[in-house]
PDB file of C-alpha atoms and ligand atoms in Angstrom:
ATOM      1  CA  MET A   1       2.812 -20.925  58.595  1.00  0.00           C
ATOM      2  CA  ASN A   2       4.106 -17.396  59.194  1.00  0.00           C
ATOM      3  CA  THR A   3       7.705 -16.368  58.575  1.00  0.00           C
ATOM      4  CA  SER A   4       9.449 -15.335  61.792  1.00  0.00           C
ATOM      5  CA  LEU A   5      11.171 -11.945  61.853  1.00  0.00           C
ATOM      6  CA  LYS A   6      13.596 -12.981  64.569  1.00  0.00           C
ATOM      7  CA  GLY A   7      17.144 -12.186  63.407  1.00  0.00           C
ATOM      8  CA  LYS A   8      15.909 -10.837  60.037  1.00  0.00           C
ATOM      9  CA  TRP A   9      17.450  -7.634  58.648  1.00  0.00           C
ATOM     10  CA  VAL A  10      14.952  -4.823  58.097  1.00  0.00           C
ATOM     11  CA  PHE A  11      15.755  -1.438  56.515  1.00  0.00           C
ATOM     12  CA  ILE A  12      13.177   1.348  56.734  1.00  0.00           C
ATOM     13  CA  THR A  13      13.601   4.724  55.018  1.00  0.00           C
ATOM     14  CA  GLY A  14      12.053   7.850  56.533  1.00  0.00           C
ATOM     15  CA  ALA A  15      11.998   6.343  60.014  1.00  0.00           C
ATOM     16  CA  SER A  16      12.422   9.548  62.052  1.00  0.00           C
ATOM     17  CA  ALA A  17       8.629  10.009  62.338  1.00  0.00           C
ATOM     18  CA  GLY A  18       5.229   8.577  61.469  1.00  0.00           C
ATOM     19  CA  PHE A  19       4.838   5.192  59.768  1.00  0.00           C
ATOM     20  CA  GLY A  20       8.585   4.621  59.460  1.00  0.00           C
ATOM     21  CA  ALA A  21       9.330   5.155  63.164  1.00  0.00           C
ATOM     22  CA  GLU A  22       6.374   3.020  64.252  1.00  0.00           C
ATOM     23  CA  GLY A  23       7.309   0.329  61.730  1.00  0.00           C
ATOM     24  CA  ALA A  24      10.823   0.236  63.254  1.00  0.00           C
ATOM     25  CA  ARG A  25       9.352  -0.238  66.750  1.00  0.00           C
ATOM     26  CA  HIS A  26       7.116  -3.058  65.509  1.00  0.00           C
ATOM     27  CA  PHE A  27       9.885  -4.928  63.680  1.00  0.00           C
ATOM     28  CA  ALA A  28      12.089  -4.432  66.769  1.00  0.00           C
ATOM     29  CA  ARG A  29       9.483  -6.085  69.006  1.00  0.00           C
ATOM     30  CA  ALA A  30       9.561  -9.069  66.653  1.00  0.00           C
ATOM     31  CA  GLY A  31      13.309  -9.448  67.278  1.00  0.00           C
ATOM     32  CA  ALA A  32      14.589  -8.197  63.907  1.00  0.00           C
ATOM     33  CA  HIS A  33      17.824  -6.290  63.211  1.00  0.00           C
ATOM     34  CA  ILE A  34      16.711  -2.709  62.527  1.00  0.00           C
ATOM     35  CA  VAL A  35      18.449  -0.298  60.158  1.00  0.00           C
ATOM     36  CA  ILE A  36      16.818   3.127  59.860  1.00  0.00           C
ATOM     37  CA  GLY A  37      17.556   6.274  57.879  1.00  0.00           C
ATOM     38  CA  ALA A  38      16.244   9.823  57.510  1.00  0.00           C
ATOM     39  CA  ARG A  39      17.641  13.358  57.556  1.00  0.00           C
ATOM     40  CA  ARG A  40      16.987  14.118  61.269  1.00  0.00           C
ATOM     41  CA  LEU A  41      19.689  12.176  63.130  1.00  0.00           C
ATOM     42  CA  ASP A  42      18.598  13.173  66.657  1.00  0.00           C
ATOM     43  CA  ARG A  43      15.170  11.631  66.042  1.00  0.00           C
ATOM     44  CA  LEU A  44      16.704   8.475  64.593  1.00  0.00           C
ATOM     45  CA  GLU A  45      19.022   8.076  67.568  1.00  0.00           C
ATOM     46  CA  ALA A  46      16.052   8.148  69.963  1.00  0.00           C
ATOM     47  CA  ILE A  47      14.063   5.676  67.855  1.00  0.00           C
ATOM     48  CA  ALA A  48      17.019   3.294  67.538  1.00  0.00           C
ATOM     49  CA  ALA A  49      17.366   3.374  71.351  1.00  0.00           C
ATOM     50  CA  GLU A  50      13.650   2.528  71.680  1.00  0.00           C
ATOM     51  CA  CYS A  51      14.124  -0.334  69.225  1.00  0.00           C
ATOM     52  CA  LYS A  52      16.943  -1.805  71.335  1.00  0.00           C
ATOM     53  CA  GLN A  53      14.754  -1.549  74.444  1.00  0.00           C
ATOM     54  CA  ALA A  54      11.886  -3.202  72.572  1.00  0.00           C
ATOM     55  CA  GLY A  55      13.901  -6.315  71.740  1.00  0.00           C
ATOM     56  CA  ALA A  56      15.614  -5.635  68.411  1.00  0.00           C
ATOM     57  CA  ALA A  57      18.459  -8.046  67.625  1.00  0.00           C
ATOM     58  CA  SER A  58      20.395  -4.822  66.890  1.00  0.00           C
ATOM     59  CA  ALA A  59      19.474  -1.269  65.877  1.00  0.00           C
ATOM     60  CA  HIS A  60      21.493   0.988  63.561  1.00  0.00           C
ATOM     61  CA  PHE A  61      20.816   4.492  62.306  1.00  0.00           C
ATOM     62  CA  TYR A  62      22.536   6.682  59.740  1.00  0.00           C
ATOM     63  CA  GLU A  63      21.727   9.945  58.034  1.00  0.00           C
ATOM     64  CA  LEU A  64      19.901   9.394  54.751  1.00  0.00           C
ATOM     65  CA  ASP A  65      18.540  11.796  52.167  1.00  0.00           C
ATOM     66  CA  VAL A  66      16.753   9.729  49.548  1.00  0.00           C
ATOM     67  CA  ALA A  67      16.742  12.783  47.274  1.00  0.00           C
ATOM     68  CA  ASN A  68      20.499  12.407  46.872  1.00  0.00           C
ATOM     69  CA  THR A  69      22.119   9.457  45.082  1.00  0.00           C
ATOM     70  CA  GLU A  70      25.440   9.789  46.953  1.00  0.00           C
ATOM     71  CA  SER A  71      23.647   9.773  50.304  1.00  0.00           C
ATOM     72  CA  VAL A  72      21.669   6.659  49.343  1.00  0.00           C
ATOM     73  CA  ASN A  73      24.716   4.801  48.042  1.00  0.00           C
ATOM     74  CA  ALA A  74      26.821   5.700  51.101  1.00  0.00           C
ATOM     75  CA  PHE A  75      24.004   4.513  53.368  1.00  0.00           C
ATOM     76  CA  VAL A  76      23.684   1.186  51.600  1.00  0.00           C
ATOM     77  CA  ASP A  77      27.496   0.740  51.578  1.00  0.00           C
ATOM     78  CA  GLY A  78      27.258   1.069  55.380  1.00  0.00           C
ATOM     79  CA  LEU A  79      24.439  -1.463  55.445  1.00  0.00           C
ATOM     80  CA  LYS A  80      26.604  -3.908  53.477  1.00  0.00           C
ATOM     81  CA  THR A  81      29.247  -3.785  56.232  1.00  0.00           C
ATOM     82  CA  LEU A  82      26.585  -4.945  58.709  1.00  0.00           C
ATOM     83  CA  THR A  83      25.003  -7.761  56.728  1.00  0.00           C
ATOM     84  CA  PRO A  84      25.444  -9.559  53.386  1.00  0.00           C
ATOM     85  CA  LYS A  85      21.670  -9.856  53.010  1.00  0.00           C
ATOM     86  CA  LEU A  86      18.539  -7.804  53.530  1.00  0.00           C
ATOM     87  CA  ASP A  87      15.221  -9.479  54.363  1.00  0.00           C
ATOM     88  CA  VAL A  88      12.805  -6.537  54.385  1.00  0.00           C
ATOM     89  CA  LEU A  89      13.055  -3.147  52.673  1.00  0.00           C
ATOM     90  CA  VAL A  90      10.360  -0.582  53.498  1.00  0.00           C
ATOM     91  CA  ASN A  91      10.442   2.323  51.041  1.00  0.00           C
ATOM     92  CA  ASN A  92       8.561   4.799  53.211  1.00  0.00           C
ATOM     93  CA  ALA A  93      10.407   8.142  52.996  1.00  0.00           C
ATOM     94  CA  GLY A  94       8.354  10.833  51.339  1.00  0.00           C
ATOM     95  CA  GLY A  95       5.334  13.029  51.758  1.00  0.00           C
ATOM     96  CA  ALA A  96       3.516  15.989  50.275  1.00  0.00           C
ATOM     97  CA  HIS A  97       4.698  19.584  49.969  1.00  0.00           C
ATOM     98  CA  GLY A  98       1.904  22.115  49.502  1.00  0.00           C
ATOM     99  CA  ALA A  99      -1.631  21.575  48.237  1.00  0.00           C
ATOM    100  CA  ASP A 100      -1.625  24.099  45.405  1.00  0.00           C
ATOM    101  CA  THR A 101      -3.524  23.757  42.169  1.00  0.00           C
ATOM    102  CA  VAL A 102      -1.455  23.251  39.038  1.00  0.00           C
ATOM    103  CA  ALA A 103      -1.966  26.943  38.243  1.00  0.00           C
ATOM    104  CA  GLU A 104      -0.490  28.007  41.600  1.00  0.00           C
ATOM    105  CA  GLY A 105       2.136  25.233  42.014  1.00  0.00           C
ATOM    106  CA  LYS A 106       5.716  25.943  43.118  1.00  0.00           C
ATOM    107  CA  ASP A 107       8.756  24.348  41.481  1.00  0.00           C
ATOM    108  CA  ALA A 108      10.443  23.684  44.838  1.00  0.00           C
ATOM    109  CA  ASP A 109       7.414  21.736  46.139  1.00  0.00           C
ATOM    110  CA  TRP A 110       7.074  19.718  42.938  1.00  0.00           C
ATOM    111  CA  GLU A 111      10.776  18.893  42.892  1.00  0.00           C
ATOM    112  CA  ALA A 112      10.811  17.845  46.563  1.00  0.00           C
ATOM    113  CA  MET A 113       7.879  15.459  45.996  1.00  0.00           C
ATOM    114  CA  VAL A 114       9.364  13.909  42.873  1.00  0.00           C
ATOM    115  CA  GLN A 115      12.790  13.554  44.507  1.00  0.00           C
ATOM    116  CA  SER A 116      11.641  11.844  47.703  1.00  0.00           C
ATOM    117  CA  ASN A 117       8.551   9.798  46.788  1.00  0.00           C
ATOM    118  CA  PHE A 118       9.538   8.777  43.268  1.00  0.00           C
ATOM    119  CA  LEU A 119      13.279   9.026  42.583  1.00  0.00           C
ATOM    120  CA  GLY A 120      14.127   8.249  46.223  1.00  0.00           C
ATOM    121  CA  LEU A 121      12.271   4.968  46.029  1.00  0.00           C
ATOM    122  CA  MET A 122      14.106   4.129  42.795  1.00  0.00           C
ATOM    123  CA  ARG A 123      17.557   4.983  44.187  1.00  0.00           C
ATOM    124  CA  VAL A 124      17.092   3.063  47.432  1.00  0.00           C
ATOM    125  CA  THR A 125      15.689   0.007  45.681  1.00  0.00           C
ATOM    126  CA  ARG A 126      18.492  -0.070  43.083  1.00  0.00           C
ATOM    127  CA  ALA A 127      21.123   0.162  45.817  1.00  0.00           C
ATOM    128  CA  CYS A 128      19.493  -2.552  47.973  1.00  0.00           C
ATOM    129  CA  LEU A 129      18.704  -5.146  45.302  1.00  0.00           C
ATOM    130  CA  PRO A 130      22.154  -6.802  45.431  1.00  0.00           C
ATOM    131  CA  LEU A 131      21.438  -7.562  49.111  1.00  0.00           C
ATOM    132  CA  MET A 132      18.090  -9.179  48.270  1.00  0.00           C
ATOM    133  CA  VAL A 133      18.652 -11.117  45.061  1.00  0.00           C
ATOM    134  CA  GLY A 134      19.721 -14.587  46.214  1.00  0.00           C
ATOM    135  CA  ASN A 135      17.503 -14.224  49.287  1.00  0.00           C
ATOM    136  CA  PRO A 136      14.134 -15.706  48.274  1.00  0.00           C
ATOM    137  CA  GLY A 137      11.293 -14.795  50.630  1.00  0.00           C
ATOM    138  CA  SER A 138      12.668 -11.306  51.156  1.00  0.00           C
ATOM    139  CA  THR A 139      10.115  -8.509  50.899  1.00  0.00           C
ATOM    140  CA  ILE A 140       9.994  -5.017  49.444  1.00  0.00           C
ATOM    141  CA  ILE A 141       7.156  -2.903  50.848  1.00  0.00           C
ATOM    142  CA  ASN A 142       6.574   0.372  49.024  1.00  0.00           C
ATOM    143  CA  ILE A 143       4.441   2.926  50.837  1.00  0.00           C
ATOM    144  CA  GLY A 144       1.967   4.324  48.334  1.00  0.00           C
ATOM    145  CA  SER A 145      -1.285   6.120  49.089  1.00  0.00           C
ATOM    146  CA  ILE A 146      -4.963   6.283  48.313  1.00  0.00           C
ATOM    147  CA  ALA A 147      -3.790   9.437  46.487  1.00  0.00           C
ATOM    148  CA  GLY A 148      -2.034   7.216  43.940  1.00  0.00           C
ATOM    149  CA  ARG A 149      -5.350   5.517  43.128  1.00  0.00           C
ATOM    150  CA  VAL A 150      -7.688   8.525  42.943  1.00  0.00           C
ATOM    151  CA  ALA A 151      -6.565  12.099  42.236  1.00  0.00           C
ATOM    152  CA  TYR A 152      -7.865  15.134  44.100  1.00  0.00           C
ATOM    153  CA  GLU A 153      -7.771  18.899  43.620  1.00  0.00           C
ATOM    154  CA  GLY A 154      -4.496  20.384  44.858  1.00  0.00           C
ATOM    155  CA  GLY A 155      -2.827  16.980  44.750  1.00  0.00           C
ATOM    156  CA  SER A 156      -1.622  16.804  41.161  1.00  0.00           C
ATOM    157  CA  VAL A 157       2.064  16.134  41.814  1.00  0.00           C
ATOM    158  CA  TYR A 158       1.597  14.177  45.063  1.00  0.00           C
ATOM    159  CA  CYS A 159      -1.088  12.007  43.432  1.00  0.00           C
ATOM    160  CA  GLY A 160       1.171  11.698  40.386  1.00  0.00           C
ATOM    161  CA  VAL A 161       4.201  10.438  42.299  1.00  0.00           C
ATOM    162  CA  LYS A 162       2.085   7.985  44.290  1.00  0.00           C
ATOM    163  CA  ALA A 163       0.520   6.728  41.031  1.00  0.00           C
ATOM    164  CA  ALA A 164       4.083   6.306  39.741  1.00  0.00           C
ATOM    165  CA  GLU A 165       4.867   4.272  42.862  1.00  0.00           C
ATOM    166  CA  LYS A 166       2.193   1.766  41.752  1.00  0.00           C
ATOM    167  CA  SER A 167       3.785   1.425  38.313  1.00  0.00           C
ATOM    168  CA  ILE A 168       7.267   1.045  39.787  1.00  0.00           C
ATOM    169  CA  THR A 169       5.973  -1.641  42.161  1.00  0.00           C
ATOM    170  CA  GLN A 170       4.410  -3.530  39.257  1.00  0.00           C
ATOM    171  CA  SER A 171       7.502  -3.245  37.029  1.00  0.00           C
ATOM    172  CA  LEU A 172       9.759  -4.408  39.836  1.00  0.00           C
ATOM    173  CA  ARG A 173       7.543  -7.422  40.568  1.00  0.00           C
ATOM    174  CA  LEU A 174       7.789  -8.424  36.911  1.00  0.00           C
ATOM    175  CA  GLU A 175      11.553  -7.857  36.780  1.00  0.00           C
ATOM    176  CA  LEU A 176      12.119  -9.904  39.939  1.00  0.00           C
ATOM    177  CA  ASN A 177       9.825 -12.758  38.982  1.00  0.00           C
ATOM    178  CA  GLY A 178      11.711 -16.008  39.617  1.00  0.00           C
ATOM    179  CA  THR A 179      13.967 -14.563  42.332  1.00  0.00           C
ATOM    180  CA  GLY A 180      11.499 -15.220  45.150  1.00  0.00           C
ATOM    181  CA  ILE A 181      11.527 -11.558  46.211  1.00  0.00           C
ATOM    182  CA  ARG A 182       8.033 -10.275  47.041  1.00  0.00           C
ATOM    183  CA  VAL A 183       7.136  -6.712  46.043  1.00  0.00           C
ATOM    184  CA  GLY A 184       4.006  -5.015  47.330  1.00  0.00           C
ATOM    185  CA  THR A 185       2.410  -1.633  47.825  1.00  0.00           C
ATOM    186  CA  LEU A 186       0.830  -0.550  51.113  1.00  0.00           C
ATOM    187  CA  ASP A 187      -1.557   2.337  50.466  1.00  0.00           C
ATOM    188  CA  PRO A 188      -2.933   4.273  53.449  1.00  0.00           C
ATOM    189  CA  GLY A 189      -5.693   6.849  53.413  1.00  0.00           C
ATOM    190  CA  LEU A 190      -5.960   9.725  55.922  1.00  0.00           C
ATOM    191  CA  ALA A 191      -3.499   9.023  58.746  1.00  0.00           C
ATOM    192  CA  GLU A 192      -2.474  11.395  61.515  1.00  0.00           C
ATOM    193  CA  THR A 193       1.315  11.647  61.517  1.00  0.00           C
ATOM    194  CA  GLU A 194       3.519  14.654  60.732  1.00  0.00           C
ATOM    195  CA  PHE A 195       2.400  14.359  57.111  1.00  0.00           C
ATOM    196  CA  SER A 196       0.010  17.339  57.072  1.00  0.00           C
ATOM    197  CA  LEU A 197       2.271  19.497  59.236  1.00  0.00           C
ATOM    198  CA  VAL A 198       5.003  18.987  56.617  1.00  0.00           C
ATOM    199  CA  ARG A 199       2.557  19.500  53.744  1.00  0.00           C
ATOM    200  CA  PHE A 200       1.357  22.814  55.226  1.00  0.00           C
ATOM    201  CA  LYS A 201       4.879  23.921  56.191  1.00  0.00           C
ATOM    202  CA  GLY A 202       4.396  23.849  59.953  1.00  0.00           C
ATOM    203  CA  ASP A 203       0.894  25.416  60.034  1.00  0.00           C
ATOM    204  CA  ALA A 204      -0.619  23.349  62.882  1.00  0.00           C
ATOM    205  CA  ALA A 205      -4.119  24.859  62.586  1.00  0.00           C
ATOM    206  CA  LYS A 206      -4.338  23.874  58.900  1.00  0.00           C
ATOM    207  CA  SER A 207      -2.881  20.451  59.629  1.00  0.00           C
ATOM    208  CA  ASN A 208      -5.264  19.728  62.531  1.00  0.00           C
ATOM    209  CA  LYS A 209      -8.249  20.607  60.343  1.00  0.00           C
ATOM    210  CA  ILE A 210      -7.503  17.621  58.090  1.00  0.00           C
ATOM    211  CA  TYR A 211      -8.265  15.230  60.971  1.00  0.00           C
ATOM    212  CA  GLU A 212     -11.044  17.245  62.631  1.00  0.00           C
ATOM    213  CA  GLY A 213     -14.222  15.385  63.549  1.00  0.00           C
ATOM    214  CA  LEU A 214     -13.049  11.893  62.585  1.00  0.00           C
ATOM    215  CA  ASP A 215     -10.875   9.081  63.863  1.00  0.00           C
ATOM    216  CA  PRO A 216      -8.043   8.924  61.345  1.00  0.00           C
ATOM    217  CA  LEU A 217      -5.634   6.052  60.917  1.00  0.00           C
ATOM    218  CA  VAL A 218      -2.574   6.202  63.168  1.00  0.00           C
ATOM    219  CA  ALA A 219       0.963   5.016  62.472  1.00  0.00           C
ATOM    220  CA  GLU A 220       0.385   1.793  64.395  1.00  0.00           C
ATOM    221  CA  ASP A 221      -2.336   0.726  61.915  1.00  0.00           C
ATOM    222  CA  ILE A 222       0.167   0.897  59.077  1.00  0.00           C
ATOM    223  CA  ALA A 223       3.046  -0.651  61.058  1.00  0.00           C
ATOM    224  CA  GLU A 224       0.849  -3.686  61.770  1.00  0.00           C
ATOM    225  CA  ALA A 225       0.196  -4.068  58.048  1.00  0.00           C
ATOM    226  CA  MET A 226       3.939  -3.898  57.313  1.00  0.00           C
ATOM    227  CA  ILE A 227       4.522  -6.739  59.767  1.00  0.00           C
ATOM    228  CA  TRP A 228       1.717  -8.782  58.233  1.00  0.00           C
ATOM    229  CA  MET A 229       3.061  -8.350  54.694  1.00  0.00           C
ATOM    230  CA  ALA A 230       6.597  -9.319  55.751  1.00  0.00           C
ATOM    231  CA  THR A 231       5.538 -12.417  57.701  1.00  0.00           C
ATOM    232  CA  ARG A 232       3.541 -14.223  55.011  1.00  0.00           C
ATOM    233  CA  PRO A 233       5.087 -17.540  53.997  1.00  0.00           C
ATOM    234  CA  PRO A 234       7.590 -17.178  51.133  1.00  0.00           C
ATOM    235  CA  HIS A 235       5.140 -18.418  48.481  1.00  0.00           C
ATOM    236  CA  VAL A 236       2.662 -15.616  49.325  1.00  0.00           C
ATOM    237  CA  CYS A 237       3.110 -12.115  47.908  1.00  0.00           C
ATOM    238  CA  ILE A 238       0.786  -9.347  49.110  1.00  0.00           C
ATOM    239  CA  ASP A 239       0.632  -7.267  45.935  1.00  0.00           C
ATOM    240  CA  GLU A 240      -1.514  -4.397  47.208  1.00  0.00           C
ATOM    241  CA  ILE A 241      -3.227  -3.221  50.385  1.00  0.00           C
ATOM    242  CA  LEU A 242      -5.489  -0.175  50.672  1.00  0.00           C
ATOM    243  CA  ILE A 243      -6.254   0.845  54.269  1.00  0.00           C
ATOM    244  CA  LYS A 244      -8.590   3.725  55.112  1.00  0.00           C
ATOM    245  CA  CYS A 245     -10.140   4.883  58.372  1.00  0.00           C
ATOM    246  CA  THR A 246     -13.773   3.879  58.621  1.00  0.00           C
ATOM    247  CA  ALA A 247     -14.908   7.496  58.313  1.00  0.00           C
ATOM    248  CA  GLN A 248     -13.233   7.779  54.900  1.00  0.00           C
ATOM    249  CA  ALA A 249     -15.501   5.988  52.438  1.00  0.00           C
ATOM    250  CA  ALA A 250     -13.667   7.451  49.451  1.00  0.00           C
ATOM    251  CA  ILE A 251     -11.122  10.164  48.812  1.00  0.00           C
ATOM    252  CA  HIS A 252     -13.873  12.783  48.464  1.00  0.00           C
ATOM    253  CA  LYS A 253     -16.246  11.349  51.081  1.00  0.00           C
ATOM    254  CA  THR A 254     -15.297  11.467  54.740  1.00  0.00           C
ATOM    255  CA  HIS A 255     -17.850  11.562  57.527  1.00  0.00           C
ATOM    256  CA  ARG A 256     -17.005  14.076  60.249  1.00  0.00           C
ATOM    257  CA  ALA A 257     -18.711  14.656  63.604  1.00  0.00           C
ATOM    258  CA  THR A 258     -19.181  18.255  62.457  1.00  0.00           C
ATOM    259  CA  ASP A 259     -21.134  17.128  59.306  1.00  0.00           C
TER     260      ASP A 259
HETATM  261  P1  LIG B 301       5.791  11.871  58.399  1.00  0.00           P
HETATM  262  O1  LIG B 301       5.954  13.275  57.927  1.00  0.00           O
HETATM  263  O2  LIG B 301       5.378  11.641  59.805  1.00  0.00           O
HETATM  264  O3  LIG B 301       7.128  11.044  58.112  1.00  0.00           O
HETATM  265  C1  LIG B 301       7.818  11.173  56.884  1.00  0.00           C
HETATM  266  C2  LIG B 301       9.191  10.550  57.015  1.00  0.00           C
HETATM  267  O4  LIG B 301       9.837  10.616  55.732  1.00  0.00           O
HETATM  268  C3  LIG B 301      10.064  11.268  58.010  1.00  0.00           C
HETATM  269  O5  LIG B 301      10.767  10.325  58.770  1.00  0.00           O
HETATM  270  C4  LIG B 301      11.022  12.055  57.133  1.00  0.00           C
HETATM  271  O6  LIG B 301      12.299  12.168  57.781  1.00  0.00           O
HETATM  272  C5  LIG B 301      11.136  11.127  55.924  1.00  0.00           C
HETATM  273  N1  LIG B 301      11.621  11.799  54.721  1.00  0.00           N
HETATM  274  C6  LIG B 301      11.010  12.749  53.989  1.00  0.00           C
HETATM  275  N2  LIG B 301      11.805  13.144  52.988  1.00  0.00           N
HETATM  276  C7  LIG B 301      12.956  12.427  53.099  1.00  0.00           C
HETATM  277  C8  LIG B 301      14.168  12.398  52.382  1.00  0.00           C
HETATM  278  N3  LIG B 301      14.403  13.203  51.341  1.00  0.00           N
HETATM  279  N4  LIG B 301      15.125  11.525  52.762  1.00  0.00           N
HETATM  280  C9  LIG B 301      14.915  10.696  53.823  1.00  0.00           C
HETATM  281  N5  LIG B 301      13.802  10.690  54.556  1.00  0.00           N
HETATM  282  C10 LIG B 301      12.842  11.555  54.194  1.00  0.00           C
HETATM  283  O7  LIG B 301       4.718  11.221  57.399  1.00  0.00           O
HETATM  284  P2  LIG B 301       4.123   9.731  57.250  1.00  0.00           P
HETATM  285  O8  LIG B 301       4.714   8.818  58.223  1.00  0.00           O
HETATM  286  O9  LIG B 301       2.672   9.881  57.203  1.00  0.00           O
HETATM  287  O10 LIG B 301       4.629   9.404  55.779  1.00  0.00           O
HETATM  288  C11 LIG B 301       5.351   8.238  55.433  1.00  0.00           C
HETATM  289  C12 LIG B 301       4.974   7.827  54.029  1.00  0.00           C
HETATM  290  O11 LIG B 301       3.579   7.522  53.994  1.00  0.00           O
HETATM  291  C13 LIG B 301       5.184   8.901  52.967  1.00  0.00           C
HETATM  292  O12 LIG B 301       5.676   8.280  51.793  1.00  0.00           O
HETATM  293  C14 LIG B 301       3.784   9.462  52.736  1.00  0.00           C
HETATM  294  O13 LIG B 301       3.638  10.010  51.450  1.00  0.00           O
HETATM  295  C15 LIG B 301       2.963   8.201  52.909  1.00  0.00           C
HETATM  296  N6  LIG B 301       1.560   8.354  53.207  1.00  0.00           N
HETATM  297  C16 LIG B 301       1.123   9.113  54.280  1.00  0.00           C
HETATM  298  C17 LIG B 301      -0.246   9.186  54.561  1.00  0.00           C
HETATM  299  C18 LIG B 301      -0.787  10.023  55.677  1.00  0.00           C
HETATM  300  O14 LIG B 301      -1.985  10.424  55.608  1.00  0.00           O
HETATM  301  N7  LIG B 301      -0.039  10.276  56.735  1.00  0.00           N
HETATM  302  C19 LIG B 301      -1.226   8.445  53.761  1.00  0.00           C
HETATM  303  C20 LIG B 301      -0.662   7.701  52.660  1.00  0.00           C
HETATM  304  C21 LIG B 301       0.661   7.647  52.430  1.00  0.00           C
HETATM  305  P3  LIG B 301      13.264  13.435  57.783  1.00  0.00           P
HETATM  306  O15 LIG B 301      12.434  14.662  57.613  1.00  0.00           O
HETATM  307  O16 LIG B 301      13.935  13.340  59.128  1.00  0.00           O
HETATM  308  O17 LIG B 301      14.219  13.199  56.665  1.00  0.00           O
HETATM  309  C1  LIG B 302      -1.780  10.823  52.166  1.00  0.00           C
HETATM  310  C2  LIG B 302      -3.257  10.670  52.053  1.00  0.00           C
HETATM  311  O1  LIG B 302      -5.349  11.717  51.051  1.00  0.00           O
HETATM  312  O2  LIG B 302      -3.843  13.167  52.294  1.00  0.00           O
HETATM  313  O3  LIG B 302      -1.139  10.101  51.161  1.00  0.00           O
HETATM  314  O4  LIG B 302      -3.245  12.393  50.108  1.00  0.00           O
HETATM  315  S1  LIG B 302      -3.936  12.055  51.325  1.00  0.00           S
END
């Protein structure tokens, strides 16, 4: 039997675009209370309004920079005034900055990737755990990547932080064993969101090239997987999911119409 999301409290980080925004819409349709955070408040406001329209029990948005401990703690203090318990945490905020080789890498890009994908996930999880311990059947979904499983040229730090995400997910599952909290990693391959536009610093031509000649994943594919992971019965933990578009057989082998 599936767990219903009706009236459940769901917090998604990085919900102003891409997987996070689509995840919020999906959880809203299932009747959950939605709490979303990111740095771009105008985007969040629009997505929270969509969530209300879509059937959310309630929808709340606040500014959140996962790269900053004070911002994370203030956000979660706000969350605690809304609810004494959290049912689903989706650690989604993050992304890649640049695609330089190690030899050409920039400190600012490396630091941004470590801060958001790695330390951000740690900070948010630490702050949220008191709302989840004592709530068996609650679910932590960490958004990893195929890049955390297989490294590629120009991906050293991004691949590194997503590999770290796997280790953090495993450690957390061990630490929480006996609490009934499920911890899993959801690892997408090539997906067309704002990811590449951010990675290539707004260069749309470079970003579009990543998806040229193939049907990439879209945010909805990943949002559906989030819902599936969170609605398994409490005795079922989805440890890991890897989802790729059919054209991507492996990180270095994608079939394109231009091939
Ligand atoms: P998008 O660029 O579309 O969305 C990224 C989201 O993360 C935005 O809402 C952004 O919000 C938020 N974010 C980034 N940094 C911070 C921060 N410091 N604090 C709070 N929010 C932040 O990309 P995706 O939806 O594709 O990416 C979501 C996750 O999925 C990332 O972790 C990414 O690494 C991962 N992923 C993406 C894949 C892809 O091919 N698209 C494949 C595999 C994994 P804002 O800028 O408003 O703060
Ligand atoms: C995003 C997928 O292959 O562009 O995590 O790194 S990839």
